[in-house]
Short mmCIF file of C-alpha atoms and ligand atoms in Angstrom, two decimals:
data_model
loop_
_atom_site.label_atom_id
_atom_site.label_comp_id
_atom_site.label_asym_id
_atom_site.label_seq_id
_atom_site.Cartn_x
_atom_site.Cartn_y
_atom_site.Cartn_z
CA MET Y 12 0.00 0.00 0.00
CA THR Y 13 1.41 3.44 -0.90
CA ARG Y 14 1.55 5.84 1.99
CA LYS Y 15 2.27 9.51 1.58
CA ALA Y 16 3.65 12.07 4.02
CA ALA Y 17 3.52 15.80 3.28
CA ILE Y 18 6.26 17.82 4.95
CA ILE Y 19 5.46 21.50 5.32
CA GLY Y 20 8.65 23.37 6.21
CA GLY Y 21 11.79 21.45 5.34
CA GLY Y 22 14.42 22.91 7.66
CA VAL Y 23 16.38 21.00 10.28
CA ILE Y 24 13.33 19.15 11.57
CA GLY Y 25 11.19 18.94 8.42
CA GLY Y 26 14.23 17.49 6.58
CA GLY Y 27 14.65 14.91 9.34
CA TRP Y 28 10.97 13.93 9.15
CA ALA Y 29 11.23 13.63 5.35
CA ALA Y 30 14.19 11.24 5.75
CA ARG Y 31 12.45 9.15 8.45
CA PHE Y 32 9.33 8.61 6.29
CA LEU Y 33 11.20 8.18 3.00
CA LEU Y 34 13.62 5.55 4.32
CA ASN Y 35 10.71 3.63 5.80
CA GLY Y 36 9.08 3.30 2.40
CA TRP Y 37 6.69 6.28 2.40
CA ASP Y 38 6.29 8.68 -0.52
CA VAL Y 39 7.26 12.15 0.67
CA ALA Y 40 6.06 15.48 -0.75
CA ILE Y 41 7.69 18.68 0.47
CA PHE Y 42 6.61 22.31 0.47
CA ASP Y 43 9.12 24.92 1.63
CA PRO Y 44 9.43 28.37 0.00
CA ASP Y 45 13.19 28.53 0.67
CA PRO Y 46 14.95 28.30 -2.74
CA GLU Y 47 17.74 26.34 -1.00
CA ALA Y 48 15.33 23.81 0.53
CA LYS Y 49 15.96 21.06 -2.03
CA ARG Y 50 19.73 21.15 -1.49
CA LYS Y 51 19.47 21.31 2.30
CA ILE Y 52 16.94 18.49 2.52
CA GLY Y 53 19.03 16.44 0.09
CA GLU Y 54 21.99 16.73 2.47
CA VAL Y 55 19.89 15.69 5.47
CA ILE Y 56 18.54 12.68 3.54
CA ASP Y 57 22.08 11.69 2.50
CA GLY Y 58 23.06 11.75 6.17
CA ALA Y 59 20.09 9.55 7.00
CA ARG Y 60 20.93 7.10 4.21
CA ARG Y 61 24.38 6.52 5.64
CA SER Y 62 23.29 6.17 9.26
CA LEU Y 63 19.74 4.82 9.66
CA PRO Y 64 20.28 1.46 7.87
CA ALA Y 65 23.23 0.84 10.21
CA LEU Y 66 20.82 0.37 13.11
CA TYR Y 67 19.20 -2.64 11.48
CA ASP Y 68 20.33 -6.18 10.66
CA ARG Y 69 17.71 -6.28 7.93
CA ALA Y 70 17.18 -3.94 4.99
CA LEU Y 71 14.53 -1.28 5.48
CA PRO Y 72 11.73 -1.29 2.87
CA PRO Y 73 12.59 0.25 -0.53
CA GLU Y 74 12.57 4.05 -0.34
CA GLY Y 75 9.41 5.85 -1.39
CA SER Y 76 9.41 8.69 -3.94
CA LEU Y 77 10.52 12.21 -3.01
CA SER Y 78 8.91 15.29 -4.59
CA PHE Y 79 9.14 19.06 -4.09
CA HIS Y 80 6.10 21.27 -4.65
CA ASP Y 81 5.54 24.98 -5.30
CA GLY Y 82 2.34 25.05 -3.29
CA LEU Y 83 1.10 23.62 -0.03
CA ASP Y 84 -2.17 22.33 -1.60
CA ASP Y 85 -0.28 20.31 -4.15
CA ALA Y 86 2.03 18.78 -1.50
CA VAL Y 87 -0.74 17.60 0.82
CA ALA Y 88 -3.02 16.10 -1.88
CA GLY Y 89 -3.67 12.44 -1.00
CA ALA Y 90 -1.43 12.55 2.09
CA ASN Y 91 -2.00 10.18 5.04
CA TRP Y 92 0.28 12.22 7.29
CA VAL Y 93 0.97 15.96 7.17
CA GLN Y 94 3.81 17.30 9.31
CA GLU Y 95 4.04 21.04 9.93
CA SER Y 96 7.63 22.11 10.75
CA VAL Y 97 7.64 25.86 10.10
CA PRO Y 98 9.48 28.24 12.48
CA GLU Y 99 8.31 28.42 16.10
CA ARG Y 100 5.94 31.44 15.81
CA LEU Y 101 2.33 31.02 16.84
CA ASP Y 102 0.95 33.46 14.23
CA LEU Y 103 2.76 31.58 11.45
CA LYS Y 104 1.68 28.18 12.79
CA HIS Y 105 -1.96 29.42 12.84
CA LYS Y 106 -1.73 30.62 9.24
CA VAL Y 107 -0.16 27.40 7.98
CA LEU Y 108 -2.41 25.06 10.01
CA ALA Y 109 -5.56 26.86 8.75
CA LYS Y 110 -4.44 26.19 5.17
CA LEU Y 111 -3.55 22.60 5.97
CA ASP Y 112 -6.91 22.00 7.58
CA GLN Y 113 -8.59 23.11 4.34
CA ALA Y 114 -6.31 21.33 1.91
CA ALA Y 115 -5.40 18.03 3.60
CA PRO Y 116 -7.57 14.92 3.22
CA VAL Y 117 -10.09 14.76 6.08
CA ASP Y 118 -8.64 11.53 7.43
CA ALA Y 119 -5.01 12.70 7.33
CA ILE Y 120 -3.20 13.24 10.61
CA ILE Y 121 -1.86 16.78 10.88
CA GLY Y 122 1.10 16.82 13.25
CA SER Y 123 2.96 19.92 14.40
CA SER Y 124 6.64 19.70 15.35
CA THR Y 125 6.26 22.58 17.79
CA SER Y 126 8.72 22.43 20.67
CA GLY Y 127 6.64 24.52 23.02
CA PHE Y 128 3.06 25.33 21.95
CA LYS Y 129 0.18 23.34 23.40
CA PRO Y 130 -2.44 21.82 21.10
CA SER Y 131 -5.07 24.16 22.57
CA GLN Y 132 -2.95 27.10 21.34
CA LEU Y 133 -2.37 25.56 17.91
CA THR Y 134 -6.06 24.77 17.36
CA ALA Y 135 -7.43 27.97 18.96
CA GLN Y 136 -8.59 29.27 15.57
CA GLY Y 137 -10.37 26.06 14.65
CA ALA Y 138 -7.75 24.16 12.64
CA ARG Y 139 -7.23 20.48 13.50
CA ALA Y 140 -3.75 19.40 14.59
CA ILE Y 141 -1.96 17.42 17.22
CA VAL Y 142 1.51 18.01 18.55
CA ALA Y 143 4.00 15.46 17.20
CA HIS Y 144 7.25 16.78 18.66
CA PRO Y 145 10.35 14.91 17.50
CA PHE Y 146 14.03 15.12 18.41
CA ASN Y 147 16.95 16.04 16.25
CA PRO Y 148 18.04 14.05 14.20
CA VAL Y 149 14.50 12.84 13.58
CA TYR Y 150 15.67 9.94 11.41
CA LEU Y 151 17.76 8.40 14.22
CA LEU Y 152 16.11 9.35 17.52
CA PRO Y 153 12.91 7.41 18.16
CA LEU Y 154 11.11 9.73 20.60
CA VAL Y 155 8.04 11.71 19.45
CA GLU Y 156 5.86 13.45 22.02
CA LEU Y 157 2.19 13.29 21.05
CA VAL Y 158 -0.26 15.74 22.59
CA GLY Y 159 -3.88 16.49 21.74
CA ASP Y 160 -7.01 14.67 20.64
CA ARG Y 161 -6.91 11.10 22.04
CA ASP Y 162 -8.17 9.36 18.90
CA GLN Y 163 -5.80 11.25 16.65
CA CYS Y 164 -2.91 10.51 19.00
CA ALA Y 165 -3.81 6.80 19.04
CA LYS Y 166 -3.87 6.72 15.23
CA ALA Y 167 -0.60 8.65 15.12
CA ASP Y 168 0.97 6.25 17.63
CA SER Y 169 0.44 3.28 15.36
CA ILE Y 170 1.77 5.05 12.24
CA LEU Y 171 4.86 6.32 14.04
CA ARG Y 172 5.71 2.91 15.52
CA ASP Y 173 5.53 1.56 12.00
CA ILE Y 174 8.35 3.91 10.98
CA GLY Y 175 10.48 2.87 13.95
CA MET Y 176 9.62 5.67 16.38
CA ARG Y 177 8.67 5.62 20.06
CA PRO Y 178 5.62 7.83 20.56
CA LEU Y 179 5.04 9.11 24.09
CA THR Y 180 1.50 10.42 24.52
CA LEU Y 181 1.18 13.08 27.18
CA ARG Y 182 -1.54 12.68 29.82
CA LYS Y 183 -2.16 16.45 29.83
CA GLU Y 184 -1.03 19.32 27.68
CA ILE Y 185 1.66 21.56 29.14
CA ASP Y 186 3.97 24.23 27.69
CA ALA Y 187 7.04 22.60 26.09
CA HIS Y 188 5.69 19.06 26.71
CA ILE Y 189 8.00 16.81 28.80
CA ALA Y 190 11.47 16.60 27.31
CA ASP Y 191 11.96 20.27 26.46
CA ARG Y 192 11.01 21.24 30.01
CA LEU Y 193 13.90 19.08 31.19
CA LEU Y 194 16.24 20.39 28.53
CA GLU Y 195 15.29 23.99 29.32
CA ALA Y 196 16.11 23.51 32.99
CA VAL Y 197 19.57 22.16 32.17
CA TRP Y 198 20.12 24.77 29.43
CA ARG Y 199 19.22 27.63 31.80
CA GLU Y 200 21.65 26.32 34.42
CA CYS Y 201 24.38 26.00 31.77
CA LEU Y 202 23.86 29.63 30.75
CA TRP Y 203 24.24 30.70 34.37
CA LEU Y 204 27.48 28.74 34.73
CA VAL Y 205 28.92 30.57 31.68
CA THR Y 206 27.51 33.96 32.73
CA ASP Y 207 28.96 33.64 36.21
CA GLY Y 208 32.36 32.64 34.79
CA ILE Y 209 32.26 29.24 36.51
CA ALA Y 210 32.84 27.18 33.37
CA THR Y 211 33.32 27.47 29.61
CA THR Y 212 31.02 25.90 27.03
CA GLU Y 213 33.55 23.10 26.52
CA GLU Y 214 33.92 22.37 30.22
CA ILE Y 215 30.15 22.15 30.59
CA ASP Y 216 29.91 19.84 27.59
CA ASP Y 217 32.64 17.66 29.15
CA ALA Y 218 30.72 17.59 32.43
CA ILE Y 219 27.80 16.11 30.49
CA ARG Y 220 29.46 13.81 27.96
CA MET Y 221 32.13 12.38 30.28
CA GLY Y 222 29.66 11.63 33.02
CA PHE Y 223 25.92 11.59 33.44
CA GLY Y 224 25.18 11.99 29.71
CA LEU Y 225 26.44 8.44 29.19
CA ARG Y 226 24.06 7.16 31.85
CA TRP Y 227 21.00 9.03 30.65
CA ALA Y 228 20.91 7.35 27.22
CA GLN Y 229 20.27 3.98 28.77
CA MET Y 230 18.55 4.51 32.10
CA GLY Y 231 17.07 8.00 32.20
CA ILE Y 232 17.20 9.70 35.58
CA PHE Y 233 14.97 7.67 37.89
CA GLU Y 234 16.53 4.32 37.09
CA THR Y 235 20.02 5.85 37.31
CA TYR Y 236 19.29 7.25 40.77
CA ARG Y 237 17.77 3.99 41.91
CA VAL Y 238 21.12 2.33 41.18
CA ALA Y 239 22.90 5.26 42.87
CA GLY Y 240 21.03 4.42 46.06
CA GLY Y 241 23.07 1.21 46.26
CA GLU Y 242 21.51 -1.88 47.78
CA ALA Y 243 19.19 0.32 49.84
CA GLY Y 244 17.71 1.59 46.55
CA MET Y 245 15.61 4.58 45.62
CA LYS Y 246 14.25 5.39 49.04
CA HIS Y 247 17.74 5.66 50.48
CA PHE Y 248 18.79 7.82 47.55
CA MET Y 249 15.87 10.19 48.12
CA GLU Y 250 16.56 10.44 51.85
CA GLN Y 251 20.25 11.11 51.27
CA PHE Y 252 19.99 13.68 48.49
CA GLY Y 253 16.51 15.11 49.13
CA PRO Y 254 17.73 17.92 51.39
CA ALA Y 255 20.15 19.13 48.69
CA LEU Y 256 17.17 20.19 46.60
CA SER Y 257 16.59 23.13 48.92
CA TRP Y 258 20.27 24.03 49.11
CA PRO Y 259 21.53 26.61 46.60
CA TRP Y 260 22.75 24.02 44.08
CA THR Y 261 20.83 25.52 41.19
CA LYS Y 262 19.58 28.90 40.02
CA LEU Y 263 16.78 27.49 37.94
CA MET Y 264 14.14 30.06 38.75
CA ASP Y 265 16.06 32.93 37.16
CA VAL Y 266 17.07 33.33 33.54
CA PRO Y 267 20.33 35.16 32.80
CA GLU Y 268 19.69 38.20 30.68
CA PHE Y 269 20.57 37.56 27.04
CA THR Y 270 22.82 40.61 26.74
CA PRO Y 271 24.91 41.00 23.56
CA GLU Y 272 27.93 40.31 25.79
CA LEU Y 273 26.56 36.94 26.93
CA VAL Y 274 25.62 35.93 23.39
CA ASP Y 275 29.12 36.93 22.18
CA LEU Y 276 30.81 35.11 25.03
CA ILE Y 277 28.99 31.88 24.32
CA ALA Y 278 29.38 32.14 20.55
CA THR Y 279 33.14 32.81 20.89
CA GLN Y 280 33.66 29.91 23.27
CA SER Y 281 31.60 27.64 21.06
CA ASP Y 282 33.66 28.68 17.98
CA ARG Y 283 36.84 27.91 19.89
CA GLN Y 284 35.42 24.56 20.93
CA SER Y 285 34.02 23.32 17.60
CA GLY Y 286 34.57 25.97 14.91
CA GLN Y 287 37.19 23.85 13.14
CA MET Y 288 34.41 21.55 11.92
CA SER Y 289 31.53 22.41 9.59
CA ILE Y 290 27.95 21.74 10.69
CA ARG Y 291 27.77 18.84 8.22
CA GLN Y 292 30.97 17.34 9.68
CA LEU Y 293 29.56 17.71 13.18
CA GLU Y 294 26.29 16.10 12.07
CA ARG Y 295 28.20 13.18 10.57
CA LEU Y 296 30.20 12.71 13.75
CA ARG Y 297 27.03 12.94 15.85
CA ASP Y 298 25.24 10.40 13.66
CA ASP Y 299 28.14 7.91 13.69
CA ASN Y 300 28.31 8.12 17.47
CA LEU Y 301 24.53 7.78 17.79
CA VAL Y 302 24.63 4.66 15.63
CA GLY Y 303 27.33 3.16 17.86
CA ILE Y 304 25.39 3.97 21.03
CA LEU Y 305 22.09 2.71 19.60
CA ARG Y 306 23.71 -0.51 18.38
CA ALA Y 307 25.13 -1.11 21.86
CA LEU Y 308 21.70 -0.43 23.41
CA ARG Y 309 20.13 -2.78 20.89
CA ARG Y 310 22.45 -5.62 21.88
CA ASN Y 311 21.11 -5.37 25.44
CA GLN Y 312 17.51 -4.64 24.38
CA ALA Y 313 17.78 -1.42 26.43
CA GLY Y 314 15.98 1.91 25.95
CA ALA Y 315 15.92 3.14 22.36
CA GLY Y 316 17.77 -0.04 21.29
CA LYS Y 317 14.69 -2.12 22.08
CA VAL Y 318 12.55 0.17 19.90
CA ILE Y 319 14.83 -0.66 16.95
CA ALA Y 320 14.79 -4.40 17.67
CA ASP Y 321 10.98 -4.41 17.99
CA HIS Y 322 10.62 -2.43 14.77
CA GLU Y 323 12.81 -4.89 12.89
CA ALA Y 324 10.92 -7.87 14.33
CA GLY Y 325 7.84 -6.57 12.48
CA PHE Y 326 9.54 -6.56 9.04
CA PRO Y 327 7.94 -9.05 6.62
CA PRO Y 328 9.62 -12.49 6.45
CA LEU Y 329 12.35 -12.95 3.86
CA PRO Y 330 11.11 -14.70 0.73
CA HIS Y 331 12.27 -18.19 -0.22
CA SER Y 332 13.75 -17.89 -3.69
CA ASP Y 333 15.95 -19.77 -6.15
CA GLN Y 334 14.87 -22.88 -4.21
CA LEU Y 335 17.50 -21.67 -1.73
CA ILE Y 336 16.63 -19.79 1.40
CA GLU Y 337 17.17 -16.06 1.69
CA THR Y 338 18.72 -15.73 5.13
CA VAL Y 339 19.94 -12.11 5.18
CA HIS Y 340 18.92 -8.93 3.36
CA ARG Y 341 20.69 -5.86 4.66
CA VAL Y 342 22.54 -2.66 3.82
CA VAL Y 343 26.30 -2.19 4.37
CA PRO Y 344 26.61 0.50 7.05
CA SER Y 345 29.47 3.01 6.93
CA SER Y 346 30.80 1.54 10.18
CA TRP Y 347 31.53 -1.70 8.29
CA THR Y 348 33.88 -0.01 5.82
CA ASP Y 349 37.62 0.37 6.35
CA TYR Y 350 40.68 2.33 5.20
CA ASN Y 351 40.39 0.67 1.77
CA GLY Y 352 36.96 2.23 1.25
CA HIS Y 353 35.01 -1.03 1.19
CA MET Y 354 33.39 -3.53 3.54
CA ASN Y 355 36.02 -4.89 5.89
CA GLU Y 356 36.74 -8.62 5.82
CA ALA Y 357 35.51 -9.11 9.41
CA HIS Y 358 31.97 -8.16 8.43
CA TYR Y 359 31.75 -10.90 5.78
CA LEU Y 360 32.05 -13.26 8.73
CA GLU Y 361 29.43 -11.22 10.60
CA ILE Y 362 26.94 -11.36 7.76
CA GLY Y 363 27.65 -15.09 7.29
CA THR Y 364 27.07 -15.62 11.00
CA GLN Y 365 23.72 -13.82 10.74
CA ALA Y 366 22.81 -16.17 7.88
CA THR Y 367 23.76 -19.18 10.01
CA ASP Y 368 21.68 -17.88 12.93
CA ARG Y 369 18.72 -17.47 10.60
CA MET Y 370 19.16 -21.01 9.29
CA MET Y 371 19.22 -22.32 12.86
CA GLU Y 372 15.88 -20.57 13.45
CA ILE Y 373 14.46 -22.03 10.24
CA VAL Y 374 15.24 -25.61 11.30
CA GLY Y 375 13.80 -24.95 14.77
CA ALA Y 376 17.06 -24.35 16.63
CA GLY Y 377 16.30 -20.71 17.44
CA PRO Y 378 16.27 -18.87 20.79
CA ASP Y 379 13.61 -21.13 22.43
CA TYR Y 380 15.53 -24.29 21.53
CA ILE Y 381 18.77 -22.77 22.82
CA ALA Y 382 17.03 -21.77 26.06
CA ARG Y 383 16.17 -25.47 26.48
CA GLY Y 384 19.91 -26.26 26.51
CA LYS Y 385 20.78 -27.33 22.97
CA SER Y 386 22.50 -25.41 20.20
CA TYR Y 387 24.96 -25.55 17.32
CA PHE Y 388 28.63 -24.52 17.57
CA THR Y 389 30.61 -23.49 14.47
CA VAL Y 390 33.70 -25.65 14.05
CA GLU Y 391 34.96 -24.35 10.70
CA ASN Y 392 34.42 -21.43 8.31
CA HIS Y 393 35.87 -20.76 4.90
CA ILE Y 394 35.26 -17.36 3.30
CA SER Y 395 36.08 -16.55 -0.32
CA TYR Y 396 36.19 -12.81 -1.03
CA LEU Y 397 35.17 -12.33 -4.65
CA ALA Y 398 34.21 -8.68 -5.15
CA GLU Y 399 34.14 -5.42 -3.21
CA ALA Y 400 31.04 -4.23 -1.36
CA LYS Y 401 30.78 -0.50 -0.65
CA GLU Y 402 28.89 1.50 1.95
CA GLY Y 403 25.15 1.58 1.18
CA ALA Y 404 25.17 -1.62 -0.94
CA THR Y 405 22.21 -3.92 -0.30
CA LEU Y 406 23.48 -7.44 0.27
CA ARG Y 407 21.39 -10.55 0.03
CA VAL Y 408 22.52 -13.92 1.37
CA THR Y 409 21.10 -17.23 0.21
CA THR Y 410 21.94 -20.39 2.08
CA GLN Y 411 22.25 -23.94 0.78
CA VAL Y 412 22.32 -26.90 3.15
CA LEU Y 413 25.13 -29.12 1.85
CA ALA Y 414 24.58 -31.78 4.52
CA GLY Y 415 22.44 -32.19 7.60
CA GLU Y 416 22.81 -35.55 9.21
CA GLY Y 417 23.56 -36.62 12.75
CA LYS Y 418 25.34 -33.90 14.68
CA LYS Y 419 26.48 -32.01 11.57
CA MET Y 420 25.02 -29.02 9.80
CA HIS Y 421 27.04 -28.08 6.71
CA LEU Y 422 26.01 -24.76 5.14
CA PHE Y 423 27.03 -22.73 2.12
CA HIS Y 424 26.19 -19.00 2.13
CA ARG Y 425 26.29 -16.93 -1.08
CA ILE Y 426 26.57 -13.18 -0.41
CA GLN Y 427 25.32 -11.15 -3.38
CA ASN Y 428 25.09 -7.48 -4.31
CA GLY Y 429 22.43 -7.52 -7.01
CA GLU Y 430 23.68 -10.09 -9.55
CA THR Y 431 27.29 -9.88 -8.32
CA LEU Y 432 28.52 -12.64 -6.06
CA VAL Y 433 30.70 -10.72 -3.59
CA ALA Y 434 31.63 -13.60 -1.27
CA THR Y 435 30.84 -17.12 -0.23
CA MET Y 436 31.14 -18.66 3.20
CA GLU Y 437 31.14 -22.38 3.90
CA THR Y 438 30.35 -23.29 7.47
CA MET Y 439 30.46 -26.53 9.40
CA LEU Y 440 28.52 -26.68 12.66
CA LEU Y 441 28.16 -29.36 15.30
CA HIS Y 442 25.12 -29.83 17.48
CA VAL Y 443 25.93 -29.57 21.22
CA ASP Y 444 24.42 -30.03 24.63
CA LEU Y 445 24.97 -26.69 26.40
CA ASP Y 446 25.20 -28.34 29.86
CA SER Y 447 27.83 -30.96 29.09
CA ARG Y 448 29.40 -28.78 26.33
CA ARG Y 449 29.70 -31.98 24.28
CA SER Y 450 28.36 -32.74 20.84
CA CYS Y 451 25.15 -34.75 20.61
CA PRO Y 452 22.42 -35.41 18.01
CA PRO Y 453 19.74 -32.71 17.63
CA GLU Y 454 16.20 -33.23 18.91
CA GLY Y 455 13.83 -35.02 16.53
CA GLU Y 456 12.04 -32.03 15.01
CA VAL Y 457 15.27 -30.17 14.30
CA ALA Y 458 16.89 -33.27 12.84
CA GLU Y 459 13.88 -33.83 10.59
CA ALA Y 460 13.61 -30.21 9.38
CA LEU Y 461 17.32 -30.14 8.62
CA ALA Y 462 17.25 -33.49 6.82
CA GLN Y 463 14.34 -32.32 4.63
CA LEU Y 464 16.18 -29.17 3.64
CA ALA Y 465 19.35 -31.14 2.99
CA THR Y 466 17.47 -33.51 0.66
CA ARG Y 467 16.01 -30.57 -1.28
CA HIS Y 468 19.28 -28.65 -1.43
CA THR Y 469 21.62 -31.51 -2.34
CA ALA Y 470 19.52 -31.96 -5.48
CA LEU Y 471 20.67 -28.46 -6.54
CA PRO Y 472 24.06 -27.93 -8.23
CA ARG Y 473 26.90 -28.09 -5.68
CA PRO Y 474 28.62 -24.67 -5.44
CA ASP Y 475 32.01 -24.40 -7.17
CA GLN Y 476 33.61 -22.92 -4.07
CA ALA Y 477 32.44 -25.69 -1.70
CA GLY Y 478 35.32 -27.65 -0.20
CA ARG Y 479 37.92 -25.08 -1.33
CA HIS Y 480 41.15 -24.66 0.57
CA VAL Y 481 43.22 -21.50 0.88
CA GLY Y 482 45.27 -20.77 -2.23
CA GLN Y 483 43.10 -22.82 -4.58
CA ARG Y 484 42.41 -20.82 -7.80
CA ALA Y 485 38.86 -19.73 -8.55
N1 LIG V 20 15.66 22.54 15.65
C1 LIG V 20 15.34 21.70 16.64
O1 LIG V 20 16.21 21.20 17.38
C2 LIG V 20 13.92 21.30 16.85
C3 LIG V 20 12.87 22.06 16.34
N2 LIG V 20 11.58 21.65 16.53
C4 LIG V 20 10.44 22.43 16.02
O2 LIG V 20 10.36 22.24 14.60
C5 LIG V 20 9.84 23.41 13.97
C6 LIG V 20 10.81 23.83 12.87
O3 LIG V 20 12.06 24.12 13.46
P1 LIG V 20 13.42 24.00 12.65
O4 LIG V 20 13.33 22.91 11.64
O5 LIG V 20 14.50 23.99 13.63
O6 LIG V 20 13.43 25.39 11.87
P2 LIG V 20 14.20 25.79 10.54
O7 LIG V 20 14.36 27.26 10.58
O8 LIG V 20 15.42 24.95 10.37
O9 LIG V 20 13.18 25.38 9.39
C7 LIG V 20 11.96 26.02 9.16
C8 LIG V 20 11.64 25.87 7.69
O10 LIG V 20 10.31 26.33 7.47
C9 LIG V 20 10.29 26.98 6.22
N3 LIG V 20 9.13 27.86 6.19
C10 LIG V 20 8.99 29.12 6.67
N4 LIG V 20 7.73 29.55 6.44
C11 LIG V 20 7.08 28.55 5.81
C12 LIG V 20 5.76 28.40 5.31
N5 LIG V 20 4.86 29.36 5.43
N6 LIG V 20 5.42 27.24 4.72
C13 LIG V 20 6.33 26.24 4.58
N7 LIG V 20 7.60 26.35 5.03
C14 LIG V 20 7.96 27.47 5.65
C15 LIG V 20 11.62 27.73 6.17
O11 LIG V 20 11.98 28.06 4.83
C16 LIG V 20 12.56 26.70 6.80
O12 LIG V 20 13.15 25.86 5.82
C17 LIG V 20 9.65 24.44 15.10
O13 LIG V 20 8.31 24.41 15.50
C18 LIG V 20 10.58 23.93 16.21
O14 LIG V 20 10.14 24.30 17.50
C19 LIG V 20 11.28 20.45 17.14
C20 LIG V 20 12.28 19.65 17.62
C21 LIG V 20 13.68 20.04 17.59
C1 LIG V 21 15.88 23.53 21.22
N1 LIG V 21 14.60 22.83 20.97
C2 LIG V 21 13.66 23.34 21.95
C3 LIG V 21 14.15 23.21 19.64
C4 LIG V 21 14.89 21.39 21.11
C5 LIG V 21 13.76 20.45 20.85
O1 LIG V 21 12.61 20.80 20.69
C6 LIG V 21 14.05 18.98 20.87
C7 LIG V 21 15.46 18.52 20.58
O2 LIG V 21 15.70 17.91 19.53
O3 LIG V 21 16.34 18.74 21.41
#
C-alpha cells in the first residue's frame, strides 16, 4: 500500500521527518518556499541514508518517492500524514495550520513539530492538529511526544511505531511538553554557569558527555538514581539527596539576561570549541556516534535499542527464492567499511554468521531451543572474497544446506550485491548439549527439518567454491 507524508517546512526538523518517512518506504512530498530547501533536505537525507540502515540487521523497505512542490495544496493532496515544521511562531503556525486543515484529506493526521506550543494554542482558531514533537536528528532518535485529541494521537501512535519511532502520549497538555522542560532547565543552568564565569562551554559539555550523559541514554534519571542508592535503593537515595534540593545548588528560577555580551561570550567559546568543523561534519560525527550507542543499546535490548529491535521484528519475512533460502537482506553501514573504502573482511564473517543464525531458526534451533539447553557450535568457516562491497550496498545472502545428518550441519552461504557474487562462506557446525558442552544429536524435530532441507538442497548444483582450501584458484 502506498503511503504519503507531506512535509510543510523542510528545515532541520522537516528534513529529518522527510528522511524518516522516505527511508521507511513512504512517498514524501515537500513544500518549503526557501529556494535552497531542495539542497538542504538532500543533504539531510544523504546523512540519514548513511546512518539509519546501520541500526538494522535487515534492509529497510525500498525508499518511497521524493517530490518538491511549489504550493502547499499540491504537496498535501492524498497525504495520510501531514507534518508542519515551520518556524516556532504562533501566528505563522496558525496561518499554515488553517491552510492545511482546508487542503489536507479529512482523514489525514496533521502533526505539528512545535517544541513549546500546546495543542489548545495551535487549534485555537479552529484548525485540526496534534503536537508530534520529534528530536533532532528525527531519522535516528525514536522519541516523538504526542499531545492532543486522544483518537488522533492513538492513530498517530500506530503510524509512528511503524516507521520505527517511540511515541510518548502526554496525559495532559503543558507548555514545552516533557522533554523540552527538562532540557530547558539544564540549558538555563548552563547559561548561568557561563555567565557567572564558573565554566566554559567546553567544560560544561565535558561535564555532560564524560559523566551523566552516558548514563541518561540507557537509564534515564529515575533508574540511574535507583542504582545510585546502592543496595538500599531509591528510598535511600531520596533520603540522602533530598535535602540538597533546597540548598543553593541551582539557580533554575532565574534566567540570565541575554545581553549582547553573553551571546558573544557563548558564541566565541563555542567557535573555539568546535569551529574547526563544519555543521555537516559535526552532524556526521554525531550520527556515527549515535549509531554506535544505539547498536550497543540494541544488543542489550535497552531503551531506544529495544525500539529498533521491535521495529525490525515486524519486518515481513524474507522470501524463499531460487529454491534456496534467503537468510539475510541488509545494507552495508558506513561503520563496516575500512581504510580501503570497502566492507572490511571481518563483516563478511558477521553477515555469514547472521545467515547461520537465521538457518538455525528455520530448522527450529532458534532462541527457544537454545534456552532449552541445545545449540549448534561453528567448528569451521571458509570465506572466499570475490568482489568489493561499498557502503550503502544492499546485500542478500542465500543459504544452501550441503549436509544435515547426525550432529552435523554443513552450510554454504552466497553473499550477493544484485547479480554480483561478492563472497561465499562455507560453514560446518556441530550440534551440542549446552550443559555438558559436548556434541550430541539434535532433537527429533530439528533433525527432521534439517534433513528435509538437505534432501532438497543436495539436489541443486553443488557450489564451485564448496570444499575449497586456501590458495586454490577460482
Ligand atoms: N531545531 C530543533 O532542534 C527542533 C525544532 N523543533 C520544532 O520544529 C519546527 C521547525 O524548526 P526547525 O526545523 O529547527 O526550523 P528551521 O528554521 O530549520 O526550518 C523552518 C523551515 O520552514 C520553512 N518555512 C517558513 N515559512 C514557511 C511556510 N509558510 N510554509 C512552509 N515552510 C515554511 C523555512 O523556509 C525553513 O526551511 C519548530 O516548531 C521547532 O520548534 C522540534 C524539535 C527540535
Ligand atoms: C531547542 N529545541 C527546543 C528546539 C529542542 C527540541 O525541541 C528537541 C530537541 O531535539 O532537542
